[in-house]
Amino acid sequence: MTNSSREPDTPTQSSRHGGRSSVQQELAGSWREGSVNQPRHNPESHSQNSVNTTSNLQARYGDRLSPKEWEREEYRCKLVEELHRGGPGEEIKFPSLMDELGLGDKYLAYLNETTGSFDQLANEVSSVCSVVSTRDHQKSRASLAEKDYVEGFKHVLDKLSTFSPNGLPPDHLPTRYAYMDCQNKALEPSNLKPDLVFSLVDTTVSHMKDVHLILEAKGHMERDTAYEKHLGQLADYALKLKTVQPMRKFVPVLFLYGYQLDLVVFTHGGYYFTCIGTTLYEDENERGIFDIMARNTLRDLWFILILPLCEFGHIINSLSMPRSAQLNTTTTPGSLVPLPTSRGSDLQGIKRINRKVHITGRCTYLFRASYEGKEVVFKLTWLRTNRLPEGAVYKVLEDGNVPNLPTIFASGILVKDFCGHRLEYLVIEYCGESIVDHIRNMRKNGAFASEVADMIKTCTRSVIHTLAAALRSNVLHRDVLPGNITTDGTRVFVIDWGCAKLTALPSAGQAADMLSRWGFDSSGVVRKESEKDPFTGTQMYMSIPTLFKISKRSIFNEIESLFYVVLDSLSDRIRDGRSEDALGFALYNESNLAMVRIGILGDDQRYLSNFGVGLIGPSELKNILDAMRKFLFFEGDLYIGGQLQDFYERKVDSSVATRFMNQATLNLLTETLAQQHAAQSMPSSPVDSTTLDPSTMAINSQPDPPRWQIPPTAIAASSGEGSGLVNRPLLSHADDSFELVMPVFGTATTSLNRGSLERPINEQATSSASLSGPAVSIAEQSNPAAPTGGAGGLAPSDVLSRKRNPDEKMDDDSTEEPSNKRRH
């Protein structure tokens, strides 16, 4: 992002501001360019520093932090890293920021109405600030404590609360908000202690959900230092507000470091920061300059304090989601209006469903509700405007008669474009509980093993048929996980198509519908969504190629994810509310998990136990699992797990497919794959070759960099007694350690344990292999040019040696640069 303090406004902004009088131009902030107290700031500086913040914690704090404080600081460092994946924050002048937030016209009108109104107030505040800044034995700015700056700012707010500028009616007084000092009061649910919080008048603030605006104060320091040290804390506040207040468009935080007051605005795509001005000065010699600066500071501060909720940070004029609301679906964009009482055709009994929220990127809020007498899920999703809307995907699937989908009662957008993101809404049929929870509850409640087997068989066949039918409509789901396969006890549903991609351009009618209803230009949708292939999904259930960031997706990735979902439903890895991960579900980083699964799935005898699956009863169930494993990881009798580190075109094995899918599904799948392959192989295809989805293409114009593979010579050499890929287990273990036998390395083995899994592969102990050349380690066999760390392409040194959240979804939407992904 650019530093707008050193560059002129865009042509649009210049023409918009250029018509002002000289007084208005000065009021609009031109004084900041040459002010002696205006700090110069390079946004790249704190961004670059923050990339390595985690590794610098020890150097910064040493042993001064308690374990709890260390955990908090480490968490905030990770927030900053996530925040900067899309680039550094953008420094922007206050008028330009108001334009970005959709308040430019209102701000210009405000300037015209209040010209000259703040001169006397600035003089009054100067006297107050002089007393605060010079009390206690003439303290210098550098020696003033945070509480001194907070105290001075409170005096400024007290002056503002009784101020009525010329030209504005009394109802513009900033009495809609009241501030509260929370320096010694922790707010639920996270025990945070912001210095000041602003809330609606007559509101008792005890929870973050009651807070509209936060002010955090620090001692006097340079601007780069202030952001390097404290951006994580500001982001922490923003994320907490964003989590508990789903009606947020953005989160503003006032940042007072010494005498300098900044406004930091956190959006779904990153953050902006602007200098509002200064509120303190050190000696009387600064009085004249301060009066000019204070006038502008007070003017801009007063402006944001008089804005209603629905204009400054919120979608509606409420801090929380209402219990009842009227949903207007007849306009684009639609609207959501809180209602004091319920009415028959409105959303009623709205109740939040907990779901993790990220500081940037795709953000989804879920609610249980009643709509037109039906039990529904109300879904709100913030997404980049150039990404495929979920409602549009459901329309494509509906046109293709794809089965096992929920009924969509209403869909549309509430916010068409805010800082490059739109807010989409869906009112969806309630589809029961996840399939994993359902099967676990069956087992817990004493269901017969045959009943569990029947349920898994039904679920597997239904889901695969849905995925195959979706592929016929040129749609891949890309996020098959337990929560997205549900059942109400009678039907199985495949839901949450928000991460889906189109493998071919939509029809003319579908494209027109996307443009008119969603404002979405679908001309580049295939290329755009294909770019996100390596970074979309939930790590725990990703296929091996996706964990290795292979930039091509196919339906085999979907079926492999379903295979892990079925294993998870039968696993005993969750006990007494604690996660006791089996080896196949122990997520430390993506590359290590993929390598371990390659080893596990080559072992005929132990692969189930390594996924935490014990005795599973009927042989029919074992046959289903064995058939899925053979379908996904074998060609004939040859194990192809190692080949999946690079793009490898898996083929449909009809001889085993019918053991876990219907014949009709198999026919549909093979016909669809054949048709897509033929269409993409035609040199005279009317579709631009740059838009083709590579997931089913046999020939790649630009293949992924090679990783280690099993050469045919190695396969042939290993086919002897006791060393064959099928006969010889790829995994042997004792207690908590095991040996991973890589056929590519001849007779070499690698000893790993759970501790070593916490380190990226190229940091683990490796052993050499005797091939037709010098000894090669596992790290050397990996592609040195490709990122091998776990966190979505970060270098291994950037990956924390810690266990990952098993249900963490890769946020495929947080940046336009795939190389910076960690992977919601």
mmCIF file of C-alpha atoms in Angstrom, residues 386-715:
data_model
loop_
_atom_site.group_PDB
_atom_site.id
_atom_site.type_symbol
_atom_site.label_atom_id
_atom_site.label_comp_id
_atom_site.label_asym_id
_atom_site.label_seq_id
_atom_site.Cartn_x
_atom_site.Cartn_y
_atom_site.Cartn_z
ATOM 1 C CA ASN A 386 -13.910 -10.087 -6.880
ATOM 2 C CA ARG A 387 -14.679 -13.432 -5.237
ATOM 3 C CA LEU A 388 -17.515 -15.740 -6.189
ATOM 4 C CA PRO A 389 -20.679 -15.162 -4.065
ATOM 5 C CA GLU A 390 -22.038 -18.237 -2.308
ATOM 6 C CA GLY A 391 -25.570 -17.361 -3.357
ATOM 7 C CA ALA A 392 -24.453 -17.406 -6.987
ATOM 8 C CA VAL A 393 -22.968 -20.873 -6.470
ATOM 9 C CA TYR A 394 -26.258 -22.160 -5.088
ATOM 10 C CA LYS A 395 -28.008 -20.757 -8.172
ATOM 11 C CA VAL A 396 -25.613 -22.664 -10.472
ATOM 12 C CA LEU A 397 -26.146 -25.855 -8.452
ATOM 13 C CA GLU A 398 -29.905 -25.367 -8.532
ATOM 14 C CA ASP A 399 -29.806 -24.969 -12.310
ATOM 15 C CA GLY A 400 -27.910 -28.264 -12.486
ATOM 16 C CA ASN A 401 -30.427 -30.122 -10.257
ATOM 17 C CA VAL A 402 -27.693 -31.048 -7.765
ATOM 18 C CA PRO A 403 -29.252 -33.100 -4.930
ATOM 19 C CA ASN A 404 -28.812 -32.944 -1.156
ATOM 20 C CA LEU A 405 -28.646 -29.152 -0.923
ATOM 21 C CA PRO A 406 -30.464 -26.994 1.629
ATOM 22 C CA THR A 407 -33.385 -24.834 0.556
ATOM 23 C CA ILE A 408 -32.433 -21.164 0.116
ATOM 24 C CA PHE A 409 -35.340 -18.958 1.241
ATOM 25 C CA ALA A 410 -33.662 -15.609 0.580
ATOM 26 C CA SER A 411 -30.278 -14.368 -0.618
ATOM 27 C CA GLY A 412 -28.637 -11.142 -1.697
ATOM 28 C CA ILE A 413 -26.249 -8.461 -0.534
ATOM 29 C CA LEU A 414 -26.553 -5.936 2.297
ATOM 30 C CA VAL A 415 -23.384 -3.991 1.481
ATOM 31 C CA LYS A 416 -22.398 -3.851 -2.180
ATOM 32 C CA ASP A 417 -18.848 -2.541 -1.838
ATOM 33 C CA PHE A 418 -17.105 -1.283 1.267
ATOM 34 C CA CYS A 419 -13.318 -0.996 1.011
ATOM 35 C CA GLY A 420 -13.307 -3.732 -1.621
ATOM 36 C CA HIS A 421 -15.595 -6.127 0.281
ATOM 37 C CA ARG A 422 -19.289 -6.938 0.065
ATOM 38 C CA LEU A 423 -21.648 -8.319 2.696
ATOM 39 C CA GLU A 424 -23.739 -11.236 1.465
ATOM 40 C CA TYR A 425 -26.724 -12.726 3.258
ATOM 41 C CA LEU A 426 -28.377 -16.130 2.980
ATOM 42 C CA VAL A 427 -31.470 -17.478 4.698
ATOM 43 C CA ILE A 428 -30.969 -21.244 4.601
ATOM 44 C CA GLU A 429 -32.990 -24.234 5.686
ATOM 45 C CA TYR A 430 -31.788 -25.591 9.021
ATOM 46 C CA CYS A 431 -30.069 -28.887 8.255
ATOM 47 C CA GLY A 432 -29.487 -30.504 11.656
ATOM 48 C CA GLU A 433 -26.158 -31.530 13.164
ATOM 49 C CA SER A 434 -22.850 -32.389 11.562
ATOM 50 C CA ILE A 435 -22.402 -35.944 10.387
ATOM 51 C CA VAL A 436 -19.471 -36.495 12.759
ATOM 52 C CA ASP A 437 -21.531 -35.363 15.765
ATOM 53 C CA HIS A 438 -24.446 -37.490 14.596
ATOM 54 C CA ILE A 439 -22.356 -40.664 14.297
ATOM 55 C CA ARG A 440 -20.586 -40.033 17.598
ATOM 56 C CA ASN A 441 -23.936 -39.528 19.295
ATOM 57 C CA MET A 442 -25.189 -42.768 17.756
ATOM 58 C CA ARG A 443 -22.185 -44.625 19.169
ATOM 59 C CA LYS A 444 -22.495 -42.890 22.536
ATOM 60 C CA ASN A 445 -26.191 -43.764 22.795
ATOM 61 C CA GLY A 446 -25.558 -47.431 22.148
ATOM 62 C CA ALA A 447 -26.526 -47.780 18.503
ATOM 63 C CA PHE A 448 -25.727 -51.114 16.946
ATOM 64 C CA ALA A 449 -22.550 -51.273 14.884
ATOM 65 C CA SER A 450 -24.625 -52.233 11.865
ATOM 66 C CA GLU A 451 -26.681 -49.026 12.259
ATOM 67 C CA VAL A 452 -23.520 -46.940 12.346
ATOM 68 C CA ALA A 453 -22.244 -48.758 9.273
ATOM 69 C CA ASP A 454 -25.509 -48.094 7.419
ATOM 70 C CA MET A 455 -25.359 -44.413 8.331
ATOM 71 C CA ILE A 456 -21.781 -44.058 7.088
ATOM 72 C CA LYS A 457 -22.617 -45.947 3.897
ATOM 73 C CA THR A 458 -25.619 -43.714 3.240
ATOM 74 C CA CYS A 459 -23.673 -40.563 4.027
ATOM 75 C CA THR A 460 -20.697 -41.500 1.867
ATOM 76 C CA ARG A 461 -22.790 -42.384 -1.151
ATOM 77 C CA SER A 462 -25.004 -39.300 -0.816
ATOM 78 C CA VAL A 463 -22.107 -36.870 -0.456
ATOM 79 C CA ILE A 464 -20.088 -38.343 -3.336
ATOM 80 C CA HIS A 465 -23.152 -38.212 -5.575
ATOM 81 C CA THR A 466 -23.640 -34.546 -4.641
ATOM 82 C CA LEU A 467 -19.992 -33.740 -5.368
ATOM 83 C CA ALA A 468 -20.134 -35.582 -8.692
ATOM 84 C CA ALA A 469 -23.355 -33.799 -9.698
ATOM 85 C CA ALA A 470 -21.777 -30.475 -8.693
ATOM 86 C CA LEU A 471 -18.778 -31.279 -10.891
ATOM 87 C CA ARG A 472 -21.157 -31.863 -13.787
ATOM 88 C CA SER A 473 -22.295 -28.269 -13.161
ATOM 89 C CA ASN A 474 -18.623 -27.191 -13.150
ATOM 90 C CA VAL A 475 -18.484 -26.611 -9.377
ATOM 91 C CA LEU A 476 -15.959 -27.882 -6.812
ATOM 92 C CA HIS A 477 -16.817 -27.492 -3.124
ATOM 93 C CA ARG A 478 -13.191 -27.159 -1.811
ATOM 94 C CA ASP A 479 -14.111 -27.269 1.891
ATOM 95 C CA VAL A 480 -15.461 -30.735 2.695
ATOM 96 C CA LEU A 481 -15.345 -31.072 6.487
ATOM 97 C CA PRO A 482 -17.651 -32.400 9.231
ATOM 98 C CA GLY A 483 -19.539 -29.138 9.751
ATOM 99 C CA ASN A 484 -20.401 -28.938 6.064
ATOM 100 C CA ILE A 485 -21.968 -32.417 5.921
ATOM 101 C CA THR A 486 -25.075 -32.461 8.070
ATOM 102 C CA THR A 487 -28.131 -34.581 8.703
ATOM 103 C CA ASP A 488 -31.509 -34.020 10.270
ATOM 104 C CA GLY A 489 -31.883 -37.765 10.839
ATOM 105 C CA THR A 490 -33.669 -38.413 7.562
ATOM 106 C CA ARG A 491 -31.567 -36.635 4.921
ATOM 107 C CA VAL A 492 -27.919 -35.844 4.365
ATOM 108 C CA PHE A 493 -27.020 -32.313 3.248
ATOM 109 C CA VAL A 494 -23.880 -30.779 1.782
ATOM 110 C CA ILE A 495 -23.808 -27.136 2.859
ATOM 111 C CA ASP A 496 -21.509 -24.092 2.965
ATOM 112 C CA TRP A 497 -20.453 -23.624 -0.643
ATOM 113 C CA GLY A 498 -18.784 -20.331 0.171
ATOM 114 C CA CYS A 499 -15.328 -21.645 -0.769
ATOM 115 C CA ALA A 500 -16.517 -23.247 -3.999
ATOM 116 C CA LYS A 501 -15.022 -22.573 -7.414
ATOM 117 C CA LEU A 502 -16.270 -22.781 -10.974
ATOM 118 C CA THR A 503 -14.210 -24.989 -13.268
ATOM 119 C CA ALA A 504 -15.648 -23.342 -16.380
ATOM 120 C CA LEU A 505 -17.231 -20.032 -17.245
ATOM 121 C CA PRO A 506 -20.932 -19.796 -16.335
ATOM 122 C CA SER A 507 -23.623 -19.713 -18.953
ATOM 123 C CA ALA A 508 -24.741 -16.376 -20.351
ATOM 124 C CA GLY A 509 -27.856 -16.422 -18.174
ATOM 125 C CA GLN A 510 -25.909 -17.275 -15.048
ATOM 126 C CA ALA A 511 -23.342 -14.573 -15.793
ATOM 127 C CA ALA A 512 -26.103 -11.994 -16.257
ATOM 128 C CA ASP A 513 -27.716 -13.038 -12.960
ATOM 129 C CA MET A 514 -24.398 -12.751 -11.122
ATOM 130 C CA LEU A 515 -23.876 -9.251 -12.483
ATOM 131 C CA SER A 516 -27.383 -7.926 -11.843
ATOM 132 C CA ARG A 517 -28.030 -9.568 -8.500
ATOM 133 C CA TRP A 518 -24.581 -9.647 -6.964
ATOM 134 C CA GLY A 519 -22.700 -6.997 -8.890
ATOM 135 C CA PHE A 520 -20.174 -9.712 -9.712
ATOM 136 C CA ASP A 521 -18.309 -9.833 -13.001
ATOM 137 C CA SER A 522 -17.786 -13.532 -13.727
ATOM 138 C CA SER A 523 -15.523 -13.092 -16.749
ATOM 139 C CA GLY A 524 -12.383 -13.936 -14.769
ATOM 140 C CA VAL A 525 -13.909 -16.135 -12.088
ATOM 141 C CA VAL A 526 -12.241 -19.392 -13.161
ATOM 142 C CA ARG A 527 -8.760 -17.932 -13.190
ATOM 143 C CA LYS A 528 -9.323 -15.991 -9.969
ATOM 144 C CA GLU A 529 -10.675 -18.919 -7.995
ATOM 145 C CA SER A 530 -8.043 -21.299 -9.395
ATOM 146 C CA GLU A 531 -5.379 -18.998 -7.965
ATOM 147 C CA LYS A 532 -6.863 -19.714 -4.530
ATOM 148 C CA ASP A 533 -6.832 -23.502 -4.928
ATOM 149 C CA PRO A 534 -3.731 -24.107 -2.756
ATOM 150 C CA PHE A 535 -5.023 -21.887 0.032
ATOM 151 C CA THR A 536 -8.687 -22.792 0.390
ATOM 152 C CA GLY A 537 -10.138 -25.188 2.935
ATOM 153 C CA THR A 538 -9.641 -26.452 6.470
ATOM 154 C CA GLN A 539 -6.234 -27.987 7.141
ATOM 155 C CA MET A 540 -7.371 -30.959 9.192
ATOM 156 C CA TYR A 541 -9.456 -32.318 6.317
ATOM 157 C CA MET A 542 -7.377 -31.166 3.361
ATOM 158 C CA SER A 543 -6.133 -33.690 0.860
ATOM 159 C CA ILE A 544 -2.425 -34.461 0.706
ATOM 160 C CA PRO A 545 -1.882 -32.458 -2.515
ATOM 161 C CA THR A 546 -3.658 -29.435 -1.034
ATOM 162 C CA LEU A 547 -1.573 -29.631 2.140
ATOM 163 C CA PHE A 548 1.468 -29.448 -0.127
ATOM 164 C CA LYS A 549 -0.032 -26.370 -1.826
ATOM 165 C CA ILE A 550 -0.420 -28.074 -5.195
ATOM 166 C CA SER A 551 -2.072 -25.422 -7.349
ATOM 167 C CA LYS A 552 -4.635 -27.752 -8.921
ATOM 168 C CA ARG A 553 -7.836 -29.153 -7.440
ATOM 169 C CA SER A 554 -10.020 -32.000 -8.619
ATOM 170 C CA ILE A 555 -12.864 -34.098 -7.291
ATOM 171 C CA PHE A 556 -10.282 -36.558 -5.932
ATOM 172 C CA ASN A 557 -9.333 -33.871 -3.404
ATOM 173 C CA GLU A 558 -12.993 -33.662 -2.395
ATOM 174 C CA ILE A 559 -13.343 -37.418 -1.955
ATOM 175 C CA GLU A 560 -10.097 -37.582 0.017
ATOM 176 C CA SER A 561 -11.435 -34.898 2.377
ATOM 177 C CA LEU A 562 -14.610 -36.958 2.779
ATOM 178 C CA PHE A 563 -12.441 -39.973 3.623
ATOM 179 C CA TYR A 564 -10.892 -38.031 6.532
ATOM 180 C CA VAL A 565 -14.338 -36.900 7.674
ATOM 181 C CA VAL A 566 -15.518 -40.534 7.837
ATOM 182 C CA LEU A 567 -12.366 -41.526 9.743
ATOM 183 C CA ASP A 568 -12.928 -38.652 12.149
ATOM 184 C CA SER A 569 -16.500 -39.754 12.823
ATOM 185 C CA LEU A 570 -15.192 -43.199 13.846
ATOM 186 C CA SER A 571 -12.154 -41.896 15.719
ATOM 187 C CA ASP A 572 -11.873 -41.912 19.491
ATOM 188 C CA ARG A 573 -9.525 -38.930 19.485
ATOM 189 C CA ILE A 574 -11.904 -36.681 21.426
ATOM 190 C CA ARG A 575 -12.238 -37.808 25.032
ATOM 191 C CA ASP A 576 -13.794 -35.979 27.946
ATOM 192 C CA GLY A 577 -13.775 -32.713 26.040
ATOM 193 C CA ARG A 578 -9.997 -32.867 25.480
ATOM 194 C CA SER A 579 -8.331 -33.332 22.138
ATOM 195 C CA GLU A 580 -6.137 -36.416 22.142
ATOM 196 C CA ASP A 581 -5.183 -36.423 18.511
ATOM 197 C CA ALA A 582 -4.343 -39.597 16.746
ATOM 198 C CA LEU A 583 -1.274 -39.407 14.575
ATOM 199 C CA GLY A 584 -3.257 -38.870 11.378
ATOM 200 C CA PHE A 585 -5.054 -35.871 12.888
ATOM 201 C CA ALA A 586 -2.093 -34.314 14.733
ATOM 202 C CA LEU A 587 -1.824 -30.967 12.952
ATOM 203 C CA TYR A 588 1.425 -29.130 13.612
ATOM 204 C CA ASN A 589 1.796 -27.685 10.151
ATOM 205 C CA GLU A 590 0.471 -28.671 6.763
ATOM 206 C CA SER A 591 3.648 -30.196 5.299
ATOM 207 C CA ASN A 592 4.311 -32.414 8.305
ATOM 208 C CA LEU A 593 0.702 -33.602 8.414
ATOM 209 C CA ALA A 594 0.865 -34.480 4.725
ATOM 210 C CA MET A 595 4.125 -36.411 5.148
ATOM 211 C CA VAL A 596 2.770 -38.335 8.115
ATOM 212 C CA ARG A 597 -0.390 -39.242 6.228
ATOM 213 C CA ILE A 598 1.687 -40.493 3.307
ATOM 214 C CA GLY A 599 3.400 -42.852 5.707
ATOM 215 C CA ILE A 600 0.243 -43.896 7.540
ATOM 216 C CA LEU A 601 -1.857 -44.636 4.478
ATOM 217 C CA GLY A 602 0.732 -47.000 3.058
ATOM 218 C CA ASP A 603 0.304 -49.343 6.017
ATOM 219 C CA ASP A 604 -2.492 -51.841 5.386
ATOM 220 C CA GLN A 605 -2.651 -53.034 8.960
ATOM 221 C CA ARG A 606 -2.240 -49.877 11.029
ATOM 222 C CA TYR A 607 -3.689 -46.980 9.063
ATOM 223 C CA LEU A 608 -7.015 -47.091 10.931
ATOM 224 C CA SER A 609 -5.441 -47.142 14.383
ATOM 225 C CA ASN A 610 -3.162 -44.252 13.390
ATOM 226 C CA PHE A 611 -6.280 -42.239 12.665
ATOM 227 C CA GLY A 612 -7.657 -43.164 16.093
ATOM 228 C CA VAL A 613 -10.124 -45.744 14.770
ATOM 229 C CA GLY A 614 -10.359 -48.855 16.914
ATOM 230 C CA LEU A 615 -12.704 -51.795 16.494
ATOM 231 C CA ILE A 616 -15.346 -50.769 13.974
ATOM 232 C CA GLY A 617 -17.615 -53.782 13.943
ATOM 233 C CA PRO A 618 -19.071 -55.077 10.677
ATOM 234 C CA SER A 619 -16.701 -56.031 7.916
ATOM 235 C CA GLU A 620 -18.869 -53.975 5.543
ATOM 236 C CA LEU A 621 -17.684 -50.781 7.201
ATOM 237 C CA LYS A 622 -14.062 -51.886 6.993
ATOM 238 C CA ASN A 623 -14.611 -52.693 3.322
ATOM 239 C CA ILE A 624 -15.905 -49.154 2.672
ATOM 240 C CA LEU A 625 -12.850 -47.573 4.285
ATOM 241 C CA ASP A 626 -10.435 -49.926 2.553
ATOM 242 C CA ALA A 627 -12.110 -49.260 -0.788
ATOM 243 C CA MET A 628 -11.870 -45.467 -0.359
ATOM 244 C CA ARG A 629 -8.213 -45.792 0.599
ATOM 245 C CA LYS A 630 -7.431 -47.971 -2.410
ATOM 246 C CA PHE A 631 -9.407 -45.693 -4.749
ATOM 247 C CA LEU A 632 -7.507 -42.603 -3.576
ATOM 248 C CA PHE A 633 -3.978 -43.859 -2.929
ATOM 249 C CA PHE A 634 -3.347 -46.853 -5.181
ATOM 250 C CA GLU A 635 -3.069 -47.605 -8.849
ATOM 251 C CA GLY A 636 -3.592 -51.308 -9.090
ATOM 252 C CA ASP A 637 -1.312 -52.655 -6.355
ATOM 253 C CA LEU A 638 1.092 -49.698 -6.380
ATOM 254 C CA TYR A 639 0.873 -47.132 -3.590
ATOM 255 C CA ILE A 640 0.996 -43.595 -5.031
ATOM 256 C CA GLY A 641 1.025 -41.597 -1.783
ATOM 257 C CA GLY A 642 4.497 -40.217 -2.445
ATOM 258 C CA GLN A 643 3.497 -39.054 -5.925
ATOM 259 C CA LEU A 644 0.890 -36.717 -4.425
ATOM 260 C CA GLN A 645 3.526 -34.223 -3.339
ATOM 261 C CA ASP A 646 3.517 -33.029 -6.933
ATOM 262 C CA PHE A 647 0.577 -32.708 -9.293
ATOM 263 C CA TYR A 648 -0.481 -36.253 -10.095
ATOM 264 C CA GLU A 649 -3.542 -37.038 -12.164
ATOM 265 C CA ARG A 650 -5.373 -39.738 -10.247
ATOM 266 C CA LYS A 651 -7.597 -42.051 -12.224
ATOM 267 C CA VAL A 652 -10.995 -43.568 -11.471
ATOM 268 C CA ASP A 653 -10.680 -47.218 -10.460
ATOM 269 C CA SER A 654 -14.097 -48.636 -11.249
ATOM 270 C CA SER A 655 -13.301 -51.974 -9.637
ATOM 271 C CA VAL A 656 -13.225 -50.462 -6.144
ATOM 272 C CA ALA A 657 -15.396 -47.357 -6.654
ATOM 273 C CA THR A 658 -18.685 -49.275 -6.516
ATOM 274 C CA ARG A 659 -17.815 -50.508 -3.025
ATOM 275 C CA PHE A 660 -18.469 -47.028 -1.617
ATOM 276 C CA MET A 661 -20.489 -45.218 -4.297
ATOM 277 C CA ASN A 662 -23.526 -46.073 -6.402
ATOM 278 C CA GLN A 663 -23.120 -47.267 -9.979
ATOM 279 C CA ALA A 664 -25.087 -44.228 -11.150
ATOM 280 C CA THR A 665 -22.660 -41.967 -9.318
ATOM 281 C CA LEU A 666 -19.690 -43.779 -10.852
ATOM 282 C CA ASN A 667 -21.166 -43.380 -14.327
ATOM 283 C CA LEU A 668 -21.831 -39.697 -13.714
ATOM 284 C CA LEU A 669 -18.316 -39.161 -12.415
ATOM 285 C CA THR A 670 -16.513 -40.931 -15.247
ATOM 286 C CA GLU A 671 -18.647 -39.284 -17.937
ATOM 287 C CA THR A 672 -18.139 -35.810 -16.446
ATOM 288 C CA LEU A 673 -14.382 -36.224 -16.113
ATOM 289 C CA ALA A 674 -14.150 -37.526 -19.674
ATOM 290 C CA GLN A 675 -16.202 -34.633 -21.053
ATOM 291 C CA GLN A 676 -14.214 -31.998 -19.161
ATOM 292 C CA HIS A 677 -10.929 -33.538 -20.177
ATOM 293 C CA ALA A 678 -12.001 -33.657 -23.820
ATOM 294 C CA ALA A 679 -13.257 -30.066 -23.739
ATOM 295 C CA GLN A 680 -10.054 -28.778 -22.195
ATOM 296 C CA SER A 681 -7.883 -30.728 -24.591
ATOM 297 C CA MET A 682 -9.496 -29.250 -27.711
ATOM 298 C CA PRO A 683 -7.143 -26.666 -29.250
ATOM 299 C CA SER A 684 -10.051 -24.806 -30.818
ATOM 300 C CA SER A 685 -12.090 -24.623 -27.623
ATOM 301 C CA PRO A 686 -14.136 -21.412 -27.496
ATOM 302 C CA VAL A 687 -13.139 -20.969 -23.880
ATOM 303 C CA ASP A 688 -9.939 -19.020 -23.317
ATOM 304 C CA SER A 689 -7.283 -21.493 -22.237
ATOM 305 C CA THR A 690 -6.155 -19.110 -19.500
ATOM 306 C CA THR A 691 -9.485 -19.620 -17.759
ATOM 307 C CA LEU A 692 -9.479 -23.388 -17.778
ATOM 308 C CA ASP A 693 -9.388 -25.135 -14.463
ATOM 309 C CA PRO A 694 -6.204 -27.232 -14.368
ATOM 310 C CA SER A 695 -7.577 -29.692 -11.824
ATOM 311 C CA THR A 696 -8.558 -32.243 -14.469
ATOM 312 C CA MET A 697 -5.978 -31.467 -17.128
ATOM 313 C CA ALA A 698 -3.449 -34.175 -17.892
ATOM 314 C CA ILE A 699 -0.927 -31.816 -19.501
ATOM 315 C CA ASN A 700 0.265 -28.776 -17.624
ATOM 316 C CA SER A 701 1.902 -25.895 -19.426
ATOM 317 C CA GLN A 702 3.551 -24.805 -16.197
ATOM 318 C CA PRO A 703 3.834 -27.717 -13.757
ATOM 319 C CA ASP A 704 4.474 -27.207 -10.090
ATOM 320 C CA PRO A 705 8.130 -27.394 -8.998
ATOM 321 C CA PRO A 706 8.979 -31.060 -8.409
ATOM 322 C CA ARG A 707 9.131 -32.379 -4.905
ATOM 323 C CA TRP A 708 10.393 -35.836 -4.003
ATOM 324 C CA GLN A 709 8.743 -38.580 -6.040
ATOM 325 C CA ILE A 710 8.953 -42.332 -6.296
ATOM 326 C CA PRO A 711 10.854 -43.004 -9.521
ATOM 327 C CA PRO A 712 9.797 -46.040 -11.546
ATOM 328 C CA THR A 713 13.268 -47.533 -10.976
ATOM 329 C CA ALA A 714 12.792 -47.252 -7.243
ATOM 330 C CA ILE A 715 9.360 -48.844 -7.500
#
